[in-house]
XYZ file of C-alpha atoms in Angstrom:
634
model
C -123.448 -198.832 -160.080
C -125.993 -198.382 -162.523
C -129.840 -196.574 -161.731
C -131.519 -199.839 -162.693
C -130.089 -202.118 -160.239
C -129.486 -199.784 -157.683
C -133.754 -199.622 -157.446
C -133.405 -203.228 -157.511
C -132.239 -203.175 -154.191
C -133.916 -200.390 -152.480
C -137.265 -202.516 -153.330
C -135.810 -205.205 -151.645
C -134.738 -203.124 -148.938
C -138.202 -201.664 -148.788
C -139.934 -205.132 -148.933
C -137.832 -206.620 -146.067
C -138.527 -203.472 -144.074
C -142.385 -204.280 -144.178
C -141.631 -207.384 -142.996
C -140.469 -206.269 -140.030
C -143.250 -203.274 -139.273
C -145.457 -204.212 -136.326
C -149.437 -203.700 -136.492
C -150.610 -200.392 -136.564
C -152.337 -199.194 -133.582
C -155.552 -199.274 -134.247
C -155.152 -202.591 -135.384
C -153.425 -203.552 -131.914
C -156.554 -201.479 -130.475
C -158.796 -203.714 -131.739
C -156.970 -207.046 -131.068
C -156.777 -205.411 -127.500
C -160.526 -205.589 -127.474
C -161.073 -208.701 -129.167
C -161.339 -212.224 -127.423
C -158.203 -212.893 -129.211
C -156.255 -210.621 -127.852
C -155.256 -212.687 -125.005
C -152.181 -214.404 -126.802
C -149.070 -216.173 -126.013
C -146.678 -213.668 -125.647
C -143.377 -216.396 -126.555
C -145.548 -216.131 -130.060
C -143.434 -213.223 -131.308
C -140.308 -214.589 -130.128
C -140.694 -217.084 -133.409
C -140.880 -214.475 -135.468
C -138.312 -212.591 -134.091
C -136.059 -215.395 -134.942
C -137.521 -216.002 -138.590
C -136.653 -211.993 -139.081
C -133.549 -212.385 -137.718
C -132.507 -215.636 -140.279
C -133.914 -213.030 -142.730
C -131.276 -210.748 -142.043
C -128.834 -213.143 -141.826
C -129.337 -214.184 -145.603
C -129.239 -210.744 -147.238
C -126.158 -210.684 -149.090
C -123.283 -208.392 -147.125
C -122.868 -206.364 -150.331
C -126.416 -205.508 -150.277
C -126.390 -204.152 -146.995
C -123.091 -201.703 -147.736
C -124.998 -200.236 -151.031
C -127.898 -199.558 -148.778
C -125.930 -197.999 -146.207
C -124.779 -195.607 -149.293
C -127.799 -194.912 -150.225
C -129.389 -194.324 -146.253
C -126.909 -191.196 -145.858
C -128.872 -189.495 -148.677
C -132.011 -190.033 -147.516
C -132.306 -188.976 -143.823
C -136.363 -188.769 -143.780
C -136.549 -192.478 -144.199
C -133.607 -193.203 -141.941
C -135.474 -192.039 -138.681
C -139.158 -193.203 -139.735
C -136.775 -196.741 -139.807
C -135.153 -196.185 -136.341
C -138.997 -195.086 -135.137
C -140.005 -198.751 -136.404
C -137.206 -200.562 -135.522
C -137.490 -199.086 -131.897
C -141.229 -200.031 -131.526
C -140.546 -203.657 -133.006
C -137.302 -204.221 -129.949
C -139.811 -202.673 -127.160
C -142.147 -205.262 -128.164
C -139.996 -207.885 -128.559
C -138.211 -207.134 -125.221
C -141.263 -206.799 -123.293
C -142.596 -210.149 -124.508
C -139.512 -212.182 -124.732
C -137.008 -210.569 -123.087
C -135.709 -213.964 -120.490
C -135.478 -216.197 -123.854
C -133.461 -213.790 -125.788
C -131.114 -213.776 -122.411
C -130.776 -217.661 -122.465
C -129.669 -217.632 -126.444
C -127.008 -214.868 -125.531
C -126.110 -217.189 -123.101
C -126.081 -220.332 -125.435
C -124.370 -218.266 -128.042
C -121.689 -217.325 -125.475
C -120.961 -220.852 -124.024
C -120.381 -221.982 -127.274
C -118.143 -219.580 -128.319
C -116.522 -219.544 -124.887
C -116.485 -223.614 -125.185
C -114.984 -223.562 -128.604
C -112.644 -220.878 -127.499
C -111.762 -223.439 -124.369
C -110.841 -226.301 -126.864
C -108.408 -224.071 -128.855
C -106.650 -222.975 -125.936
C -106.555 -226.611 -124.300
C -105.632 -228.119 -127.640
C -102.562 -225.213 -127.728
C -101.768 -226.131 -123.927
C -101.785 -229.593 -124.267
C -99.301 -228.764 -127.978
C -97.184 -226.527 -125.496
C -97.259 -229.088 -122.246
C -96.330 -232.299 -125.274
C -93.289 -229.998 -126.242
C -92.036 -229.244 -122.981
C -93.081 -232.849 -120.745
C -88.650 -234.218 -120.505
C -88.062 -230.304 -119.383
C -91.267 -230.349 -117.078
C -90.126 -233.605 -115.666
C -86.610 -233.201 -115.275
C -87.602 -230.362 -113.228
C -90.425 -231.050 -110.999
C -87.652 -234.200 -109.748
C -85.085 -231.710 -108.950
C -87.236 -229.718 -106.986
C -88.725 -232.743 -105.062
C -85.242 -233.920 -104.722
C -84.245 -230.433 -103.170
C -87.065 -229.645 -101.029
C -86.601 -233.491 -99.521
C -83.413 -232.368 -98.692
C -84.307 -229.273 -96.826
C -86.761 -230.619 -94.931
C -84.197 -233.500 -93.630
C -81.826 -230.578 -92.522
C -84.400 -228.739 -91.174
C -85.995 -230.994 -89.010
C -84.934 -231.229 -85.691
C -84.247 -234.212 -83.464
C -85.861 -232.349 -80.617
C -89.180 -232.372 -82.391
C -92.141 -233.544 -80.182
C -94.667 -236.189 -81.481
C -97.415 -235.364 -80.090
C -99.117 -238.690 -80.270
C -96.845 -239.976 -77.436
C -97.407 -237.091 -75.229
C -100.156 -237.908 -73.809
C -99.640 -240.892 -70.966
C -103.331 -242.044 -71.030
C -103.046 -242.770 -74.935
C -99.528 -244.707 -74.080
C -101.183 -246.520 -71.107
C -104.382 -247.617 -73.696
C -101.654 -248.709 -76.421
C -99.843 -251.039 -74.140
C -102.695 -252.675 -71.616
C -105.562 -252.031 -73.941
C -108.815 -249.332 -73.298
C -110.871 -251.653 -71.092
C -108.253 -252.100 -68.553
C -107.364 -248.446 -68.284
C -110.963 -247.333 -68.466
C -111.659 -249.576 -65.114
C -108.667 -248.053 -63.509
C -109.390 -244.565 -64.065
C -113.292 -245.038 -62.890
C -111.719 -246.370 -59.632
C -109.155 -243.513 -58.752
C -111.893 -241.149 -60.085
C -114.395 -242.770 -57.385
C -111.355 -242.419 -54.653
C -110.355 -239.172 -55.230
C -113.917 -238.084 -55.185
C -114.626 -239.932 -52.004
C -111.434 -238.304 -50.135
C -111.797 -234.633 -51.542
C -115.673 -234.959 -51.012
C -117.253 -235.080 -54.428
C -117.191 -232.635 -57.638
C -116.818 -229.123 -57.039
C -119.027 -228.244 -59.939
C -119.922 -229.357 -63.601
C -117.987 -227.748 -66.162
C -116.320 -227.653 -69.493
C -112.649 -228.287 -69.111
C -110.314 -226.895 -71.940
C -108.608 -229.805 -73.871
C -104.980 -230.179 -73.411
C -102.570 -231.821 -74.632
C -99.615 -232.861 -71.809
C -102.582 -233.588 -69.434
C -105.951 -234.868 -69.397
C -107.809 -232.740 -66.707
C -110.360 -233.981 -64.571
C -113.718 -233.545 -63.564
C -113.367 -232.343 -60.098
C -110.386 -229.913 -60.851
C -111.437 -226.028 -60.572
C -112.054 -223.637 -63.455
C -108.430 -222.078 -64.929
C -108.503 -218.865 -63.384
C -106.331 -217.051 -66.256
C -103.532 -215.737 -63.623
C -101.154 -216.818 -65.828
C -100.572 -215.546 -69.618
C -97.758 -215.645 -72.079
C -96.079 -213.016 -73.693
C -93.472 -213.018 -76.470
C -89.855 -210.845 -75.681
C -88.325 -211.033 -79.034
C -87.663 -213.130 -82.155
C -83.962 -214.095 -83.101
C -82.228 -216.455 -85.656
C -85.619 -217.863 -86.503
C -86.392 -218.795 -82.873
C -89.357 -216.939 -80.433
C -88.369 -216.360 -77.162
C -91.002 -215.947 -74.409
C -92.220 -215.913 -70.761
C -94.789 -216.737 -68.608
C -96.930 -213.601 -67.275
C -98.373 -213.378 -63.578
C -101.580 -211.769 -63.239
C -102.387 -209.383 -60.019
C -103.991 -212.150 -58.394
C -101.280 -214.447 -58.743
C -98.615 -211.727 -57.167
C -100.590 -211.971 -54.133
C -100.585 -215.265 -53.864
C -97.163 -215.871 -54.639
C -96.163 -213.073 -52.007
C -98.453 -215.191 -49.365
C -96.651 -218.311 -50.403
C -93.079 -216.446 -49.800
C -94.232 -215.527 -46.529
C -95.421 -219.011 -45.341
C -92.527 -220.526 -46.713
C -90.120 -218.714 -44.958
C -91.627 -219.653 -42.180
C -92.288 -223.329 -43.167
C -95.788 -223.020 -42.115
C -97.199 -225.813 -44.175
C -100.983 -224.952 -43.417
C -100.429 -221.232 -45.102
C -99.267 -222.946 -48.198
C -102.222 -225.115 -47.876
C -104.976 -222.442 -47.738
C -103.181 -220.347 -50.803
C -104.871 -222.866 -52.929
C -108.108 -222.704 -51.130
C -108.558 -218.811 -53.013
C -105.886 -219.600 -55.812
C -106.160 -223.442 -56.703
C -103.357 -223.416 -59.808
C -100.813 -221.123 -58.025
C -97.890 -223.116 -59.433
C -95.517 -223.154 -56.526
C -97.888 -224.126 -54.295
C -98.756 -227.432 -56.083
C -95.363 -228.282 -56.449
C -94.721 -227.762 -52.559
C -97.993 -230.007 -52.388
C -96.540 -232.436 -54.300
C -93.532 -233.340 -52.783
C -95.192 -233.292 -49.412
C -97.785 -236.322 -50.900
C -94.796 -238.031 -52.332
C -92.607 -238.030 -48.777
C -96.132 -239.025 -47.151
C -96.405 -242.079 -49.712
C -99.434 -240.277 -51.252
C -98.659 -240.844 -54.933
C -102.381 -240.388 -56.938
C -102.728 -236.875 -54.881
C -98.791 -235.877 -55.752
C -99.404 -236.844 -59.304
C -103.212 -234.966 -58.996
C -101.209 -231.613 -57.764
C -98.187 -232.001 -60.720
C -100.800 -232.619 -63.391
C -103.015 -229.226 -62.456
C -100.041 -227.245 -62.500
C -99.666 -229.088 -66.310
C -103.212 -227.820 -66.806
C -102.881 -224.482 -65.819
C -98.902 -224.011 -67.901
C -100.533 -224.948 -71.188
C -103.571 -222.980 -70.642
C -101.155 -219.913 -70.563
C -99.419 -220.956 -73.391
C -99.351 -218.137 -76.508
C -100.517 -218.663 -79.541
C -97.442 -218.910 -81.030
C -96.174 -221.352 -78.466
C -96.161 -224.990 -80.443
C -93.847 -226.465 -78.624
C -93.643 -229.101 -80.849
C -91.776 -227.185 -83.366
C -88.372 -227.061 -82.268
C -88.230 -222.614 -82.434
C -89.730 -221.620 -79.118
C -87.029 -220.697 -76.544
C -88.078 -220.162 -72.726
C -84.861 -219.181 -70.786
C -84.762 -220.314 -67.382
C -83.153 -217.231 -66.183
C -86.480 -215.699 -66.330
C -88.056 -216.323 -62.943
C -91.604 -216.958 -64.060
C -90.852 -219.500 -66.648
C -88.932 -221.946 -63.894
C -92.096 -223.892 -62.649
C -92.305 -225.093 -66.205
C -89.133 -226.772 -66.134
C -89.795 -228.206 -62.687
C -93.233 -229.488 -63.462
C -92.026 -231.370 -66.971
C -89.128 -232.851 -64.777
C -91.477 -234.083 -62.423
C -94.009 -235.201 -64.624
C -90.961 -236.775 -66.782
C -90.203 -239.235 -63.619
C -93.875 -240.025 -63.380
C -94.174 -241.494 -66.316
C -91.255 -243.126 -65.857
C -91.971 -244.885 -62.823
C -95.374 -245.852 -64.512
C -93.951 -247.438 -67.565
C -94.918 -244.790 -69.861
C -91.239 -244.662 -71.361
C -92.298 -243.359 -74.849
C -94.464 -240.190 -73.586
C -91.286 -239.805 -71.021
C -89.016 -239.437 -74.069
C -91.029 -236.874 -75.619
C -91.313 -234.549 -72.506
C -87.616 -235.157 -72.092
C -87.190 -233.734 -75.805
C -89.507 -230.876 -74.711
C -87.473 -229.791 -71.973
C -84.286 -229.833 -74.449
C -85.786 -227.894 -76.688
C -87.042 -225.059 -74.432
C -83.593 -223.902 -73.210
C -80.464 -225.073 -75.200
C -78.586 -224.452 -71.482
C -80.866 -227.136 -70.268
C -80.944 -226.276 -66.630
C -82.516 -229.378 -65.625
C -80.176 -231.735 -66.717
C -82.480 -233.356 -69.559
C -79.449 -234.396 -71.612
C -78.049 -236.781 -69.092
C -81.917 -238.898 -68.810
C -82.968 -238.795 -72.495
C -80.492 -241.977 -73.474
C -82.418 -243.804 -70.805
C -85.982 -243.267 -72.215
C -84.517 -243.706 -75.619
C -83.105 -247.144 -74.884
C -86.775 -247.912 -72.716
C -88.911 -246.468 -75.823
C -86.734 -249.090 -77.983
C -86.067 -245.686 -80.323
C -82.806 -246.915 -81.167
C -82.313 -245.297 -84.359
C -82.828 -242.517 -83.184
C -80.700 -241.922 -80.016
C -77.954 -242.421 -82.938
C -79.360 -239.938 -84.580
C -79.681 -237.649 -81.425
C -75.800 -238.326 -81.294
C -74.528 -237.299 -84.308
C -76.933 -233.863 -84.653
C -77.358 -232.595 -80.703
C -75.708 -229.732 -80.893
C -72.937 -229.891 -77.564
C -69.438 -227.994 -76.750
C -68.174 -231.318 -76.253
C -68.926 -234.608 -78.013
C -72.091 -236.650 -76.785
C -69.886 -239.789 -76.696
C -67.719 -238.619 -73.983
C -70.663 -238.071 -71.760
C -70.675 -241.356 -69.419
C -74.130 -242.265 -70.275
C -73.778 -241.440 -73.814
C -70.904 -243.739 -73.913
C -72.292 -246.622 -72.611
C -76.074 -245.836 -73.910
C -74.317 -245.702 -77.861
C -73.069 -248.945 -77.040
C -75.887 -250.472 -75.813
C -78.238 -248.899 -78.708
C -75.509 -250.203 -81.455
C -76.211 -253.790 -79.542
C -79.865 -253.935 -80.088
C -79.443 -252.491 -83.417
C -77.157 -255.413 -84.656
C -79.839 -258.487 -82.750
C -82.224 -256.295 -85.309
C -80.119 -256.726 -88.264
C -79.279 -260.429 -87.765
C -82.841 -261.304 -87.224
C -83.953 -259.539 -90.647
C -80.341 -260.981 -92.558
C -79.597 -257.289 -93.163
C -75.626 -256.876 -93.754
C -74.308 -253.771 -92.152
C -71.699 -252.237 -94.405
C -71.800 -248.509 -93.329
C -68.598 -248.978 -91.774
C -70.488 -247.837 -87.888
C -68.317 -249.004 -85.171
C -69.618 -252.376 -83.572
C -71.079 -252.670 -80.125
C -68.161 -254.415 -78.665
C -65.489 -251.426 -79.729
C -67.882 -249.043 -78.529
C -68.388 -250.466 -74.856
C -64.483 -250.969 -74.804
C -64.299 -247.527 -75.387
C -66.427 -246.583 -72.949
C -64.668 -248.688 -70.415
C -61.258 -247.062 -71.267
C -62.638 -243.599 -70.898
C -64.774 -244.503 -67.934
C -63.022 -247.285 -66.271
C -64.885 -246.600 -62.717
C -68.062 -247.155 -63.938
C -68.126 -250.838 -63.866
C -67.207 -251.389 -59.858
C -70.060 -249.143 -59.309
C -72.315 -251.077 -61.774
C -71.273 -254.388 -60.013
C -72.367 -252.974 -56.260
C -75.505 -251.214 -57.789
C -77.465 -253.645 -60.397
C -75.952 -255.853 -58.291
C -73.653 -258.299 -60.306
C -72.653 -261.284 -57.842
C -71.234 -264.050 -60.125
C -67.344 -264.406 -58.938
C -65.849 -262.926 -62.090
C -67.062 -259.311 -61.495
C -65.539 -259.732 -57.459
C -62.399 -260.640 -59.383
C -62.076 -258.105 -62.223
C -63.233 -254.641 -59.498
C -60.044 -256.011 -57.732
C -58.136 -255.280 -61.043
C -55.890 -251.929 -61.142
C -57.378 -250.115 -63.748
C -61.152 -250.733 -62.800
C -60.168 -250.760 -58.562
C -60.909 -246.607 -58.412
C -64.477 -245.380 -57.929
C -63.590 -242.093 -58.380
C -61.664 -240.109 -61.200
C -60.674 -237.196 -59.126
C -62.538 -235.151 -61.097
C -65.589 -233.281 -60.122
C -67.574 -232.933 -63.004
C -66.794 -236.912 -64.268
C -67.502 -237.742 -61.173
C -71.249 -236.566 -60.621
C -72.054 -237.494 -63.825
C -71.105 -241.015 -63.447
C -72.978 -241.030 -60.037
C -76.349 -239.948 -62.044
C -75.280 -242.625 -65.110
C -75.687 -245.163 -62.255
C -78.585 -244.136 -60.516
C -80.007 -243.504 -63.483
C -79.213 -246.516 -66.296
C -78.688 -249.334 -64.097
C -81.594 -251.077 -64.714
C -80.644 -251.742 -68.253
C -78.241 -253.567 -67.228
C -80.476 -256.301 -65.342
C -81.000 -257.813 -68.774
C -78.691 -260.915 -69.353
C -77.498 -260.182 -72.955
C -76.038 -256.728 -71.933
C -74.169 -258.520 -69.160
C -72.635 -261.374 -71.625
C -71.499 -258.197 -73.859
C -70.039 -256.457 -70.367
C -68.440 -259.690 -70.035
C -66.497 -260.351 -73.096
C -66.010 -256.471 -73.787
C -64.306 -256.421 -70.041
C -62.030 -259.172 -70.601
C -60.933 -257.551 -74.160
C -60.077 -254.533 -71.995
C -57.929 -255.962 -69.739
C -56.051 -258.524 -72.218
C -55.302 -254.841 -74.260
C -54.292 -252.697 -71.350
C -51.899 -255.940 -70.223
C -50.481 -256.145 -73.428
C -50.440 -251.932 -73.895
C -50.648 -249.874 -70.774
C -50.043 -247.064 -73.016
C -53.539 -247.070 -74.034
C -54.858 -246.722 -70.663
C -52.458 -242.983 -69.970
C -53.764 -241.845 -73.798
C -57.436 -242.504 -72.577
C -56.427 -240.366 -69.174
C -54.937 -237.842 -71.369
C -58.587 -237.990 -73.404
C -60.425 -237.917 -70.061
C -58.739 -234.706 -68.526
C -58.852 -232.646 -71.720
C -62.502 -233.698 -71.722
C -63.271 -232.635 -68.502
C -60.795 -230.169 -67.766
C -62.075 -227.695 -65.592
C -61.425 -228.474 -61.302
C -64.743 -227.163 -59.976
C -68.274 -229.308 -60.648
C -70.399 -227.672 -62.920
C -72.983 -230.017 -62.309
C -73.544 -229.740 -58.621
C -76.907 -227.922 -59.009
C -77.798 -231.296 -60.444
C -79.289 -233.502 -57.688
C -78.298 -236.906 -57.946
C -81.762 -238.068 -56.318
C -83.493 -236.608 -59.070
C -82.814 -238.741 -61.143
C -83.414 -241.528 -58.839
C -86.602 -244.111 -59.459
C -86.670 -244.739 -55.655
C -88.862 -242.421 -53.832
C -87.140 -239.891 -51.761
C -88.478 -240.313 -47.700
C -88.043 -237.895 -44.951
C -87.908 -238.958 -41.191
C -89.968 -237.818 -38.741
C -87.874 -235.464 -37.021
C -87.206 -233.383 -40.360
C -90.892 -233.645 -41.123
C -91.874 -231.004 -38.579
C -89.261 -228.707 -39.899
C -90.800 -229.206 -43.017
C -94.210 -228.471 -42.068
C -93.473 -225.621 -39.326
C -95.552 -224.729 -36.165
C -98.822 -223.998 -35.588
C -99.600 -220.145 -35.901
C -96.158 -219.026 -37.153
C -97.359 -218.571 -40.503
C -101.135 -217.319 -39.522
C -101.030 -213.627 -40.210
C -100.231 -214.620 -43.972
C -102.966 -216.516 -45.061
C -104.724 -215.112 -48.006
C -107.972 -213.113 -47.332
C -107.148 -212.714 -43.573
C -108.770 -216.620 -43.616
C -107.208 -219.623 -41.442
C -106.488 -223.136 -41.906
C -108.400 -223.546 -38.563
C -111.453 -223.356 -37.276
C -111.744 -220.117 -34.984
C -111.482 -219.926 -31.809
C -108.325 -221.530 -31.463
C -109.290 -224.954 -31.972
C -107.817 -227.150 -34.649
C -109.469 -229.229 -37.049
C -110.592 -232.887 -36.390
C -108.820 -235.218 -39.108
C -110.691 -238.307 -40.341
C -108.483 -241.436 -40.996
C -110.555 -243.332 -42.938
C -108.827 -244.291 -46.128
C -105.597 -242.754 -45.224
C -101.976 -243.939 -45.671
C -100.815 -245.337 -42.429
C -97.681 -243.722 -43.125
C -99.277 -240.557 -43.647
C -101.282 -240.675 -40.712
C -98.102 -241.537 -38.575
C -96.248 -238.673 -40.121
C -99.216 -235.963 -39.321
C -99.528 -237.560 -35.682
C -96.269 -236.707 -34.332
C -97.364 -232.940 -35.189
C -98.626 -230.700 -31.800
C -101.683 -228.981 -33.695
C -102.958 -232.373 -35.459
C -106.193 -233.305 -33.993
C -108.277 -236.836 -34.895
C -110.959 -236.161 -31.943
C -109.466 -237.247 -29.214
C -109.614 -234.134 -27.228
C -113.401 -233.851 -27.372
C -113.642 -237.776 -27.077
C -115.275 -237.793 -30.594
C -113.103 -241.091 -32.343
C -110.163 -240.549 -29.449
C -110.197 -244.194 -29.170
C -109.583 -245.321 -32.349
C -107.529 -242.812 -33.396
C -105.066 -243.612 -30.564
C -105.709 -247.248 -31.543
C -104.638 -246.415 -35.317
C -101.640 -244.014 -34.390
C -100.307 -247.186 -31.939
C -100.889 -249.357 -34.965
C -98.895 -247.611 -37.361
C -96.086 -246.968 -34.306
C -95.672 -250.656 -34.294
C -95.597 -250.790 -37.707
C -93.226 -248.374 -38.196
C -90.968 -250.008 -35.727
């Protein structure tokens, strides 16, 4: 580079350089004192910008000969950073927040420009990919469907049918229940003498608790034991308090003091044993609103125990009934099962039913042998076949009497519901008719007990029990036997309904033309029926056929006081050292206003029942009411 030009540019250089120099300080001392010194700070940040588009058109080659040239002149070099470190401390002081928002503009568009180039080379990559994309977002759809419909079990609760009161508002609407409720509330009230107290029950979900129940206590807790093959297993935990009272409520039962189980709830209102002895005392008595009041607390106070990683609703929770502490459970869902039975709710009956399957695969309580009945009463006949085909069993579900006759009965409705939409059938499913004969030939003695219990009366069915292969009530076997006994008791409602009769009908007569024509058919069922059942003892006999009754079980008067015990036997056992009775000896005066006659009658015939007649205090009418209900009785 030659001399000439190379002073060219360093008096450019220099010039620009001036440019840039702020006032000198006695100039800036004077502005500081003059009446224009007050000025717009923002001022310099305009100038700061016209410097900068100064720099920005100097020439790049420019700026790399003057970079030469800086190295050899060092003086000049710091008396520039001196300058150029005033001019910033100005400039930052001044305009320091609008410098920050033009970084910031500066960086969102960069950022912005940098966010279309990448979108643009996404949207390049996402066009050259889309078939493989879509090809495989189906398959996994298509998989994970799959999983799921193995996954899910049969046993899985809804909860939306749980709950009786929302079944109950579904079927007579929320006005009628409402009134019906405010009435029993106003009864129950009036007979247990108002609310206890005004609190905050916890929400549940099997029950919905009432006003005047007491505060859960927390005896009872949950723990978990272990976790195998993807299921939790877990029991029920008794507080200290609750080992007391269930050691007071050993003692008084053994002595069938009825008044010692009475006053364990007086200190311990959701000991669960206790209720449930209630309970069947109010049912014997005729007292159903207080039975169901006892079996729904003891509902309250088993899910208020229930761990965290209890859902129920799941399918994986396993509660063995081998544990001792987890048995009220099943007994309270069996009773509260019936309930709703007997008060139409078949749908929430169907799901407890599935609940109690799913607790204990065992299933202690005989679940198995009710759940086609609430199935076929819930109209969920899709899926009792369903139920069928998955439940898992050591023997087939369609050997099971009331399988075999419930399958048939399902397949029946299903075809009405096919014919009424014009829906074909062609998955080759056996028809209702050649189901019910098969039931028939494996379970010929059903039918003579069907004709005595629904009852059947027309002369055909008085003709056909007299035939030899439906004449036997009994299959000399043990196991078949109960079973059948509990089909009967349990299903023979069902068939009230004329349509299932026709079917009986014609599906008898094709049994008996076949066996006429073939009474090798009959020995190969036999053969099918032993193998079945094979083993000679009844392994169903802790299975009480009058549980799964819808009559209510009675008790007569000269059981009842066994039932209740004597006076005093049971005395030294009642929690806190308190009695049932007044002291002193004397027993409490009983009002009989709004009482069950039968109830009344019941607690009469007991010595240490009092309604005031010894003290002459309502002797009369009490003697008057007792002679009543005598006669009535009578």
């Amino acid at each position: 580079m030659s001399g000439r030009l190379l002073k060219k540019i360093l008096k450019e250089q220099e010039a620009q350089q001036q440019q840039l120099q702020p006032p000198s300080s006695e100039d800036e001392d004077r502005d500081s004192h003059s009446p224009d010194s007050k000025k717009n700070p923002f001022d310099l940040l305009g100038n700061d910008d016209n410097d900068e588009s100064d720099d920005q058109a100097v020439p790049e080659s420019d700026f790399q000969s003057a970079a030469v040239d800086a190295q050899s002149r060092g003086n000049s070099e710091e008396q520039e950073k001196t300058l150029l470190a005033s001019t910033l401390e100005v400039v930052s002081s001044s305009n320091h927040k609008p410098r920050k928002k033009k970084k910031k503009r500066e960086k969102k568009e960069s950022s912005h420009h940098n966010e279309i180039k990448k979108s643009s080379d996404f949207d390049e990559i996402l066009e050259n990919l889309l078939i493989d994309v879509k090809n495989e977002n189906d398959h996994r759809i298509d998989h994970h469907s799959d999983i799921k419909e193995q996954t899910v079990s049969v046993l899985q609760v809804n909860q939306k049918y749980l709950n009786a009161e929302m079944e109950l508002r579904r079927i007579f609407g929320s006005k009628v229940v409402k009134s019906f409720e405010s009435s029993q509330v106003g009864s129950s009230r009036h007979t247990r003498g108002g609310r206890r107290g005004s609190h905050n029950s916890r929400k549940t979900i099997l029950v919905t608790p009432l006003d005047h129940w007491p505060r859960w206590d927390a005896s009872l807790s949950m723990e978990v034991l272990e976790a195998r093959d993807g299921l939790n297993h877990l029991r029920y935990v008794h507080s200290l308090s609750y080992v007391q009272a269930q050691r007071a409520f050993e003692a008084a039962k053994a002595t069938h003091d009825f008044n010692a189980v009475a006053s364990v709830l007086l200190y311990h209102p959701y000991h669960l044993d206790s209720l449930l002895t209630i309970a069947e005392y109010f049912k014997i008595v005729g007292e159903h609103q207080m039975a169901a009041d006892a079996i729904g607390k003891c509902l309250y106070a088993l899910e208020c125990a229930w761990h965290h990683l209890f859902p129920p609703w799941q399918g994986n929770i396993q509660l063995k009934y081998n544990h001792e502490t987890n048995r009220p459970l099943f007994k309270t869902l069996f009773i509260h099962m019936n309930n709703l039975e007997r008060r139409g709710c078949h749908r929430s009956a169907l799901e407890v039913c599935k609940l109690l399957l799913s607790l204990d695969v065992d299933d202690p309580m005989g679940a198995m042998f009710c759940v086609d009945y609430f199935a076929l009463r819930a109209e969920e006949y899709s899926w009792l076949e369903d139920f069928s085909e998955k439940y898992k069993s050591d023997n087939s579900l369609w050997l099971f009497p009331n399988f075999s006759f419930s399958l048939a009965i399902c397949r029946f409705y299903l075809e009405q519901e096919d014919r009424q939409k014009d829906v074909h059938d062609n998955d080759a499913k056996s028809s209702s008719v050649d189901l019910l004969k098969q039931a028939l030939m494996l379970h010929p003695s059903v039918l003579k007990k069907l004709v005595t219990k629904v009852p059947l009366k027309d002369q055909f069915w008085l003709k056909t029990v007299k035939h030899w292969f439906f004449r036997s009530e009994n299959m000399e076997i043990p196991s078949l036997d109960h079973l059948i006994s509990i089909y009967i008791e349990r299903n023979y409602l069902i068939w009230r309904f004329p349509g299932l009769q026709k079917l009986l009908r014609d599906t008898v007569e094709l049994v008996i033309e076949t066996i006429e024509t073939n009474r090798s058919d009959a020995e190969d069922w036999a053969c099918v029926r032993k193998e079945a059942f094979a083993s000679t003892k009844n392994e169903y006999s802790h299975l009480l056929v009058s549980d799964f009754s819808d009559s209510v079980a009675s008790i007569s008067p000269e059981n009842m006081q066994q039932f209740m015990g004597e006076p005093g036997i049971g005395g030294g056992v009642l929690v806190q050292d308190q009695a049932a009775n007044p002291a002193g000896g004397a027993h409490a005066v009983r009002n009989v206003a709004d009482r069950s006659a039968l109830a009344v009658l019941v607690e009469s015939i007991l010595p240490w029942v009092n309604y005031g007649g010894e003290d002459g205090d309502g002797g009369e009418d009490a003697e008057r009411f007792n002679a009543n209900a005598q006669d009535n009785a009578d």
